[in-house]
Coordinates of C-alpha atoms in Angstrom, one line a residue:
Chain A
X1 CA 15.0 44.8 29.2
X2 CA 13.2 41.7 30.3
X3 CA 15.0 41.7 34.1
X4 CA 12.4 45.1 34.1
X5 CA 8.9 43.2 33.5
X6 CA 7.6 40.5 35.5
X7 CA 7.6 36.9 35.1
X8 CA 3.7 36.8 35.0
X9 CA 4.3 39.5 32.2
X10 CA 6.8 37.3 30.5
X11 CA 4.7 34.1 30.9
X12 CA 1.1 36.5 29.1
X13 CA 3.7 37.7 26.4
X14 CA 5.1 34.0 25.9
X15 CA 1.6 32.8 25.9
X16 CA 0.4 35.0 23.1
X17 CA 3.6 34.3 20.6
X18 CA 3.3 31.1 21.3
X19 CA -0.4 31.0 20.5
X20 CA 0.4 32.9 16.7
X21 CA 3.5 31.1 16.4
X22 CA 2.0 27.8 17.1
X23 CA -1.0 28.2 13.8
X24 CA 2.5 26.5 11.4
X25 CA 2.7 23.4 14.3
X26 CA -0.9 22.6 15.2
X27 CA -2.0 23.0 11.2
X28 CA 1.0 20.3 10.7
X29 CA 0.0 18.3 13.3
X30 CA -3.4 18.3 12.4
X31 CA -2.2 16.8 8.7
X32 CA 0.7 14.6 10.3
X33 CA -2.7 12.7 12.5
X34 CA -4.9 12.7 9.3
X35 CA -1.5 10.9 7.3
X36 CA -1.3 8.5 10.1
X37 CA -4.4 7.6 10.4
X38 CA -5.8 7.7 6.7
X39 CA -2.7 7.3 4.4
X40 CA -1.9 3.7 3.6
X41 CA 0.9 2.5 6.3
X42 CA 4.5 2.5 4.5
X43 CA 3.2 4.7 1.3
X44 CA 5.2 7.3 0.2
X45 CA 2.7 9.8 0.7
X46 CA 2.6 9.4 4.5
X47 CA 6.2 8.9 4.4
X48 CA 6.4 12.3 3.2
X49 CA 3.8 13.7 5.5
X50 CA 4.9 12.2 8.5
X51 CA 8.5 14.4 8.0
X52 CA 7.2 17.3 9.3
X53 CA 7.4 16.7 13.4
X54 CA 10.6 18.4 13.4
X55 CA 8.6 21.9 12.9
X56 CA 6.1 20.6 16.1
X57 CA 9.3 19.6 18.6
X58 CA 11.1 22.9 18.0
X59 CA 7.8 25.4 18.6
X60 CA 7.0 23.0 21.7
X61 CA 10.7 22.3 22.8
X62 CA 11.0 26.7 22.5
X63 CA 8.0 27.3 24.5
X64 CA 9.3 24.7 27.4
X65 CA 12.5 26.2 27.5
X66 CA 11.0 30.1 28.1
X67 CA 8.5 28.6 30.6
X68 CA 10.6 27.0 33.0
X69 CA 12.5 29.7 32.5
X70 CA 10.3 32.0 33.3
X71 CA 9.0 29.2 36.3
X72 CA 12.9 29.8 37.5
X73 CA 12.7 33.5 37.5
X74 CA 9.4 33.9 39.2
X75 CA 9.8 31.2 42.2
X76 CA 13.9 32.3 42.6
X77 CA 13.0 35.6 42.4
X78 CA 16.5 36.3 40.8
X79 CA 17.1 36.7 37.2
X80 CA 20.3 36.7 36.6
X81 CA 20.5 33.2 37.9
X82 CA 17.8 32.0 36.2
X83 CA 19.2 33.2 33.2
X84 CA 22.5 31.3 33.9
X85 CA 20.6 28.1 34.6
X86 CA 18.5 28.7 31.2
X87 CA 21.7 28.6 29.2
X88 CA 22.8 25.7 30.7
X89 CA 19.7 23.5 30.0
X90 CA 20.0 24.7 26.0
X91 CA 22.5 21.9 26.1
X92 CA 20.1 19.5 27.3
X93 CA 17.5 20.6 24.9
X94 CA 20.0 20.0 22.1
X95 CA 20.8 16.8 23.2
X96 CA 17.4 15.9 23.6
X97 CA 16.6 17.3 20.0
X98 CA 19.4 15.2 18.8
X99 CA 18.1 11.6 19.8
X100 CA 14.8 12.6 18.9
X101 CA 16.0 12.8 15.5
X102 CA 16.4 9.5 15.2
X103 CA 12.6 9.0 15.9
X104 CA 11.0 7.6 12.8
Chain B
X1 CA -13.7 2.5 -30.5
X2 CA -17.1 2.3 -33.2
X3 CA -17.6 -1.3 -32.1
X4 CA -17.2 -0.1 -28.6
X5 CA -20.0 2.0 -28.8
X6 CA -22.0 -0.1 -31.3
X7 CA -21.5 -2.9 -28.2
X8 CA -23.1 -0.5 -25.3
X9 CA -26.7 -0.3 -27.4
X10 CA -29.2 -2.3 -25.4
X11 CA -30.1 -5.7 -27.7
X12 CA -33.8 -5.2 -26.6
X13 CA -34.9 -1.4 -27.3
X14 CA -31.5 -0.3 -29.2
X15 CA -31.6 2.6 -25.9
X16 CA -27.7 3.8 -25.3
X17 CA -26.1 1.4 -21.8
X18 CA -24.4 2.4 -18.9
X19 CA -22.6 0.5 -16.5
X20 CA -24.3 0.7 -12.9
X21 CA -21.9 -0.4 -10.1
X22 CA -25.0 -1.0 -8.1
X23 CA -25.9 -3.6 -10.4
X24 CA -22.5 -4.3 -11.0
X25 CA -23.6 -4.3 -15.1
X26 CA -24.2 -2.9 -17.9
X27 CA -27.6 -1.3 -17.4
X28 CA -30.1 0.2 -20.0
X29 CA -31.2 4.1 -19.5
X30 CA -34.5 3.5 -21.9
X31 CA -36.3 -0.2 -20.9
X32 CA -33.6 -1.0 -17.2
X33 CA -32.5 -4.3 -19.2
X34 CA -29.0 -5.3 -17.4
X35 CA -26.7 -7.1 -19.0
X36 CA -23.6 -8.8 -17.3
X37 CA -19.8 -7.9 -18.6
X38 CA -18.4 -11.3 -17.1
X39 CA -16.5 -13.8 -18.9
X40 CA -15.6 -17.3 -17.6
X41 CA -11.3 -16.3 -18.5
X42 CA -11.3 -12.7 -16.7
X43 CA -9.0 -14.0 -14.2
X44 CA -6.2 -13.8 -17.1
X45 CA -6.6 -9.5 -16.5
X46 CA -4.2 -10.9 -13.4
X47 CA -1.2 -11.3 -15.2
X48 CA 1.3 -9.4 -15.8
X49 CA 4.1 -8.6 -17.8
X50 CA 7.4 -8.8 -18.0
X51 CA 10.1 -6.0 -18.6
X52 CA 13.9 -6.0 -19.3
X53 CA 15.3 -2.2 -19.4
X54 CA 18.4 -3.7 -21.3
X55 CA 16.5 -5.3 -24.5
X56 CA 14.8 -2.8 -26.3
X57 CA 11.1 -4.4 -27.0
X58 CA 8.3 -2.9 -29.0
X59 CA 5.8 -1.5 -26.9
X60 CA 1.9 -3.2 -27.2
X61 CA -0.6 -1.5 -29.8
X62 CA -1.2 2.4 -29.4
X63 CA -4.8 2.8 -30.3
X64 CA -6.2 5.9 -31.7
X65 CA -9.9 7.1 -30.1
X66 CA -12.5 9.4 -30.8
X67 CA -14.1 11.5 -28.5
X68 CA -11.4 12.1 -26.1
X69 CA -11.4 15.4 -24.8
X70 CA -8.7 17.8 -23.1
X71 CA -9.4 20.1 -20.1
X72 CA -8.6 23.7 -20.6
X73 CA -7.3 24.6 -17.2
X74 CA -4.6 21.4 -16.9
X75 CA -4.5 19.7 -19.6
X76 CA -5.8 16.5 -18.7
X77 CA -6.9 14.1 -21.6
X78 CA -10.3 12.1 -20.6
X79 CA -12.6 10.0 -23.0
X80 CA -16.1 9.9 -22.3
X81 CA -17.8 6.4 -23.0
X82 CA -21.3 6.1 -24.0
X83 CA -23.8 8.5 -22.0
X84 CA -21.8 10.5 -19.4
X85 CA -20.4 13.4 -21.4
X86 CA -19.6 16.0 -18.5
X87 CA -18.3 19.5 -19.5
X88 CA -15.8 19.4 -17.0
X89 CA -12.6 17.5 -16.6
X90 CA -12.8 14.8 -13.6
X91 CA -9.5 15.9 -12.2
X92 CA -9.9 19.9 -11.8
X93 CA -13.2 20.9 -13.1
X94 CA -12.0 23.3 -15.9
X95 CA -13.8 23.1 -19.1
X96 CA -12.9 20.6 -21.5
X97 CA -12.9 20.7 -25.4
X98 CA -13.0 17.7 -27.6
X99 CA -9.6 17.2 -29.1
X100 CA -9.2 14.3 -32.1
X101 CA -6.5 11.5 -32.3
X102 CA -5.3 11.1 -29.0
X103 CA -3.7 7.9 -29.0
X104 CA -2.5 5.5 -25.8
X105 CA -1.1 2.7 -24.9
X106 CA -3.1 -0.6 -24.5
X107 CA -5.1 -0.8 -20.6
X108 CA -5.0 -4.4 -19.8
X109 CA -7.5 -4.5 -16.8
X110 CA -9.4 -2.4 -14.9
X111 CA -11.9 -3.1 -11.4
X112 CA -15.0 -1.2 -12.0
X113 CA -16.8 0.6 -10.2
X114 CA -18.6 -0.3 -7.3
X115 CA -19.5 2.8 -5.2
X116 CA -22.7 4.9 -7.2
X117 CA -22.3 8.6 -7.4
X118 CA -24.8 9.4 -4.0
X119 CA -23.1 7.2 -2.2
X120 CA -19.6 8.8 -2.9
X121 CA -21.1 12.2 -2.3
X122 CA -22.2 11.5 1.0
X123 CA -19.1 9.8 1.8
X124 CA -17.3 13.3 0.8
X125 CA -19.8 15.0 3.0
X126 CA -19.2 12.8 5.9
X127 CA -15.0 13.3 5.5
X128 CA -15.1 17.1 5.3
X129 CA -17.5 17.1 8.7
X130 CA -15.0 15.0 10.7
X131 CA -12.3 17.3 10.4
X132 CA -10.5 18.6 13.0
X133 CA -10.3 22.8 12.7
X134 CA -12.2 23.0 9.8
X135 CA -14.7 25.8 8.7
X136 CA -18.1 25.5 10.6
X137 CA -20.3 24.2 7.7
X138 CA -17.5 23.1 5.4
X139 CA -20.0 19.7 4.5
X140 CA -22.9 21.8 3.5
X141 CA -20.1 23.5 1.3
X142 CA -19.0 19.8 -0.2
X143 CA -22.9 18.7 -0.7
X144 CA -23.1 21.4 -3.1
X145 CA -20.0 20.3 -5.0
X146 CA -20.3 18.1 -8.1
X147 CA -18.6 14.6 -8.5
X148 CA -17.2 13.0 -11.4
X149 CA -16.2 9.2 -11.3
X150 CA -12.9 8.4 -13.4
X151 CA -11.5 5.5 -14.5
X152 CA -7.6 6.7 -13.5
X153 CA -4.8 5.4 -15.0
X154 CA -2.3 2.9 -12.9
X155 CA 0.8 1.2 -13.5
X156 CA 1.6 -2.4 -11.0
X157 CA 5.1 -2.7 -10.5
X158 CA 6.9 -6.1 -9.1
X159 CA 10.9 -5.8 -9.1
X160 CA 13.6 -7.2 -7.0
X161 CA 15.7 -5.3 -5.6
X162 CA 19.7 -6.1 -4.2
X163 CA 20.3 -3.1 -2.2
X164 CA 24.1 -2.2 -1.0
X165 CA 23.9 1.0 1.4
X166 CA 26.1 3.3 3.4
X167 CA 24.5 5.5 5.9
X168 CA 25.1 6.8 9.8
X169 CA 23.2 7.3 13.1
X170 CA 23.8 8.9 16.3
X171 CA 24.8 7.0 18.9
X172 CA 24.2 7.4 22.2
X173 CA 25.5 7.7 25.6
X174 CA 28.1 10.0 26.9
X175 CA 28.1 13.6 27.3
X176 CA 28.8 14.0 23.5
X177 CA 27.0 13.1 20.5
X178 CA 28.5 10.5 18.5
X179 CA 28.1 9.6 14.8
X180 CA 28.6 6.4 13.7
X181 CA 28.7 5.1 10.3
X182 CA 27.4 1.7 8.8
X183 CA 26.6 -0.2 5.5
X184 CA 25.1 -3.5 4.4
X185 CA 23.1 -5.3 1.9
X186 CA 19.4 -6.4 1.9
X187 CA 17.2 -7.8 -0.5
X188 CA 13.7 -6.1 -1.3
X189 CA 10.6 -7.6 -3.3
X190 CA 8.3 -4.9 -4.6
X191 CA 4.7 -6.8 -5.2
X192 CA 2.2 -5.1 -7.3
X193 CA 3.4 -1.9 -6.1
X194 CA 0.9 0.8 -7.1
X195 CA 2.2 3.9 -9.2
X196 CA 0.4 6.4 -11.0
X197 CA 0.2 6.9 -14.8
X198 CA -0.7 9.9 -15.2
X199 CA 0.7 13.5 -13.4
X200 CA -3.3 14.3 -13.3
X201 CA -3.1 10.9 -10.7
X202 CA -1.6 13.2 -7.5
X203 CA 0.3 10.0 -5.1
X204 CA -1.9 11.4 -2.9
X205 CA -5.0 9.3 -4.5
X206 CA -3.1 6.2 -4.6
X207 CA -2.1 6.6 -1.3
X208 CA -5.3 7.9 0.5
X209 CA -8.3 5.9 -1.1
X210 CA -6.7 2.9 -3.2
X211 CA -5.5 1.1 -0.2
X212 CA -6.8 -2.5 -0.6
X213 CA -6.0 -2.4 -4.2
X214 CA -6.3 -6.5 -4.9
X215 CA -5.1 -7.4 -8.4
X216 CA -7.7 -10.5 -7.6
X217 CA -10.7 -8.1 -8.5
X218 CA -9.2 -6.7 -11.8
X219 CA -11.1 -7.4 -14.5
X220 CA -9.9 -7.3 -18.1
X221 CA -10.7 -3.9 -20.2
X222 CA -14.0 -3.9 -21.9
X223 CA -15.8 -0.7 -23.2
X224 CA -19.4 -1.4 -21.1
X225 CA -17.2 -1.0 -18.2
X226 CA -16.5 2.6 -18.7
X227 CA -19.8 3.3 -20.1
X228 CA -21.1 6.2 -18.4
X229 CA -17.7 7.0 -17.0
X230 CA -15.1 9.4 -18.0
X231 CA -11.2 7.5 -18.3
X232 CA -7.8 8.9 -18.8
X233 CA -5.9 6.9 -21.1
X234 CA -2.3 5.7 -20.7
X235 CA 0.0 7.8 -21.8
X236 CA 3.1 6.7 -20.7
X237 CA 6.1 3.7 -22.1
X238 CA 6.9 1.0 -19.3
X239 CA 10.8 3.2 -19.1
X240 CA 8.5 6.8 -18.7
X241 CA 6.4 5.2 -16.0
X242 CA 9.4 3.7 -13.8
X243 CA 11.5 7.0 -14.1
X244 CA 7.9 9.1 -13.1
X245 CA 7.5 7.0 -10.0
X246 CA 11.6 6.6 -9.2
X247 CA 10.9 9.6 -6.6
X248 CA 8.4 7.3 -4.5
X249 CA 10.5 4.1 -5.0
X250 CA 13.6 6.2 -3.7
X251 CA 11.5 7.1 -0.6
X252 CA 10.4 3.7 0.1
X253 CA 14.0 2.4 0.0
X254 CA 15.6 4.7 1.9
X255 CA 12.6 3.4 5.0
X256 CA 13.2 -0.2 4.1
X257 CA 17.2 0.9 5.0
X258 CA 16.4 2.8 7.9
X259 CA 14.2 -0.2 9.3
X260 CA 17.3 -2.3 8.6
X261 CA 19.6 -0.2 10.1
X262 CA 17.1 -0.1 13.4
X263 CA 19.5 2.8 15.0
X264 CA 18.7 6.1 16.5
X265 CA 18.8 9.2 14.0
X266 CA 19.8 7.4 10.9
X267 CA 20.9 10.3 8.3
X268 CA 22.6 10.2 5.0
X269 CA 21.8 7.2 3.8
X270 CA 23.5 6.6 -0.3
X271 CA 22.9 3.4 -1.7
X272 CA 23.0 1.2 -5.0
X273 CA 20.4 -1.0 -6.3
X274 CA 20.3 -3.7 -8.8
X275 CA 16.6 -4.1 -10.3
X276 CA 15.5 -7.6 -11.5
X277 CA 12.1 -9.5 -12.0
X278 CA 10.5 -6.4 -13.3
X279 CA 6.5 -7.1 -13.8
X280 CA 3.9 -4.6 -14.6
X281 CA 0.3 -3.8 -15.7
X282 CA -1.4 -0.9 -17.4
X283 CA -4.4 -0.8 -15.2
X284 CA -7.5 1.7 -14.8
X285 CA -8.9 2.4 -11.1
X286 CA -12.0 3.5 -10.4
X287 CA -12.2 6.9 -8.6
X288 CA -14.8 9.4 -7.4
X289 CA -13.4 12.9 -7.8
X290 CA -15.6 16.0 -5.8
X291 CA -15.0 19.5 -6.5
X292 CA -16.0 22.3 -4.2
X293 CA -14.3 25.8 -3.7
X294 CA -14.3 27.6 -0.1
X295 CA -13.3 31.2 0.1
X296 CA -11.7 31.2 -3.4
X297 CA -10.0 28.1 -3.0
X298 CA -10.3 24.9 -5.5
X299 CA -10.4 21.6 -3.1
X300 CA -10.8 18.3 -4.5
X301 CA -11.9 15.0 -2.3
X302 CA -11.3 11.8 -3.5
X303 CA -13.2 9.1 -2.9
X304 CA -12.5 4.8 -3.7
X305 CA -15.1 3.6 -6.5
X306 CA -13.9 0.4 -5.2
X307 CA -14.6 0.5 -1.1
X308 CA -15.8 4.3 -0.6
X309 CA -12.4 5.0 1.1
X310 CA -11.9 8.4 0.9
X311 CA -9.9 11.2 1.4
X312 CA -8.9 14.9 0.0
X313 CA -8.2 18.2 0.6
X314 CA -9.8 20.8 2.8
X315 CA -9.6 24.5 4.6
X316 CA -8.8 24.9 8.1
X317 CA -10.8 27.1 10.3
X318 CA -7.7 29.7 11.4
X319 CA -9.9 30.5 14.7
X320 CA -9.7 27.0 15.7
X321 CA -6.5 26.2 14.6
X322 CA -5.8 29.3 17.4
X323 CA -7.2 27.8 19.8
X324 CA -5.8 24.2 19.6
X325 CA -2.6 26.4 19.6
X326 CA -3.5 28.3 22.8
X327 CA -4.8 25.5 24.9
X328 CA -1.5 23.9 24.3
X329 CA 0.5 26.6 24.8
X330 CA -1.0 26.9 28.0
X331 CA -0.4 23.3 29.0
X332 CA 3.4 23.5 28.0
X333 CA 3.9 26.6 29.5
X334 CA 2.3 25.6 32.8
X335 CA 4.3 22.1 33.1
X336 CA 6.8 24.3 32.3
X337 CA 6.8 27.2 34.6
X338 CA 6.1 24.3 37.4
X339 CA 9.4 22.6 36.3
X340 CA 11.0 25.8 37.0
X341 CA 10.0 26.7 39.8
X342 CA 10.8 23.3 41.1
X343 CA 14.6 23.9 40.0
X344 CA 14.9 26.7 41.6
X345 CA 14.8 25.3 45.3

């Protein structure tokens, strides 16, 4: 159903559930800079508000992946390829994902 | 408590005294007579006190009071000292009803209050306007909210810790992602760790306004001090308060490890700990509580009778929280559209 639309179609539709999806990040991020900046350093309080990136990585880390996706499909022109190549960066995502876990 | 209040009468006019941290005394509301509540041995409200879990001791002197009163929306127990008898409980202002014979444990010091009333309301007002995404006119909102200082129950906390851990981490490099394991030992001193004594005392407080907490400044616990201020009394046995704070102490641990470890995604981390040295105070902190509601919400802010450090809760605007979220949606998808296209030549 997608290889029918157009990537600029894709990219305005990706845009808008990405800006209604993206309320739960930018609200955490919001609190994760006022924690950092306001909570005293090593306090359990910040420690506990400072856990919540994870939700911000995976709605930005999503929205990369569709775009240069999307960026693929519109300068290739071919979508079926695109779509192959997508696949095949998930595993980079994942590994990325992975170390970043580690990020304290 | 009698003699308490018997001691906050002014010596010159008889007029009822409160304590004015402007003054930093105890102050007359009928003739402006100050009197100061310093004593040549109030560095001795510095010590502290030592606790063995394994010996049963008796605990110090539970004292009965009068007018303490207990809020009819949470529950909260406050006693009013001399002049400042609010209708409203400090920590969620519901309506509070004196109650009789509410009895505590012993507060050994306390640092009074330094920060007056307008000063911590403007301080409130100038937190709520320098948030990011919140409600246009969310510190006209706060300036119409009322603020209630509080003398909020603390514990202090020194213990050593021997800590034996197991944990693991990812390790890099490879195509695949490895997980090693690791365990050690390390040694932690907890110094005049601050814990709350009270659930009414959210870690939040201790955490967000109480962060140059110096036991150098605490003075020992005398009536004047409270005079005019509401004060929660301590509730809680020296056993009660370390198992109410165990969550936070677990939290800090587990960090101490993960610094130790210094490895990339350190997960289930299980350790053991043998306390010694455990010191403590029961101690009372001064704190500037401001109620305001924004649509239908409660919000408190929070602000440090001590230093004016403040912080608290607050709406967000969802308009602008959209359009933080579309601006960088359209950065992300932009870089990534252009890293596409790139990989696709």
């Amino acid at each position: 159903m997608l290889a029918e639309t157009s990537p600029l179609f894709a990219a305005a539709a990706l845009f808008g559930l990405s800006t209604y999806f993206g309320l739960i990040p930018i609200h955490k991020l919001i609190q994760m800079h006022e924690a950092r900046h306001e909570l005293r350093q090593g306090s359990a309080s910040r420690l506990r508000r400072a856990g919540g990136w994870v939700v911000v990585a995976l709605w930005l880390l999503t929205v990369m992946w569709c775009a240069v996706f999307i960026g693929d499909w519109w300068a290739s022109g071919d979508y079926q390829a695109a779509s192959e190549r997508a696949w095949q960066r998930i595993g980079i995502l994942a590994k990325l994902a992975a170390s970043a876990g580690g990020v304290r | 408590m009698q003699a308490d209040q018997s001691a906050l009468q002014c010596n010159a006019c008889g007029g009822l005294c409160y304590f004015s941290p402007e003054r930093s005394a105890l102050e007359c509301l009928s003739c402006g007579e100050c009197y100061d509540l310093g004593q040549p041995d109030d560095y001795l409200a510095r010590d502290e006190f030592a606790h063995r879990p394994d010996v049963a001791e008796p605990e110090d002197n539970i004292t009965p009071a009068q007018r303490t009163h207990q809020c009819q929306n949470c529950g909260g127990e406050v006693l009013f000292t001399g002049p400042a008898l609010s209708a409203h409980c400090p920590y969620c202002n519901g309506p509070v009803v004196l109650v009789s014979g509410d009895a505590g444990y012993r507060t050994m010091a306390l640092i009074p209050f330094r920060v007056d009333a307008a000063f911590a309301k403007r301080l409130a007002q100038k937190w709520a306007a320098s948030r990011v995404a919140c409600p246009a006119g969310l510190a006209d909102v706060v300036a119409q909210g009322d603020v209630a200082g509080l003398y909020a129950p603390f514990w202090t906390f020194d213990s050593d810790e021997v800590v034996q851990y197991w944990a693991n981490f990812v390790k890099p490099g490879g195509k695949a992602i490895r997980i090693s394991s690791t365990k050690g030992q390390m040694k932690i001193a907890f110094d005049d760790m601050l814990m709350p004594a009270s659930p009414h005392v959210t870690p939040l407080i201790r955490d967000g306004i109480l962060h140059d907490f110096d036991p150098r400044d605490l003075k020992p616990y005398r009536a004047g001090y409270l005079a005019g201020f509401a004060a929660e009394r301590h509730h809680q046995t020296v056993a009660e308060g370390i198992a109410a704070n165990s969550a936070d102490k677990d939290l800090l641990i587990r960090n101490h490890i993960k610094y130790k470890i210094d490895r990339t995604g350190v997960h289930g981390i299980r350790y053991l700990t043998d306390t010694s040295g455990i010191h403590y105070r029961r101690i009372l902190l001064p704190v500037w509580i401001l109620h305001y509601s924004y649509g239908g919400h409660a919000y408190k802010i929070a602000v440090s009778g001590i230093d004016g450090r403040t912080f608290g809760e607050r709406p967000f605007a969802r308009r602008r929280l959209a359009l933080y979220s579309a601006a960088i949606s359209a950065c992300v998808i932009a870089l990534g559209m252009a890293i596409g296209a790139a990989a696709a030549f």
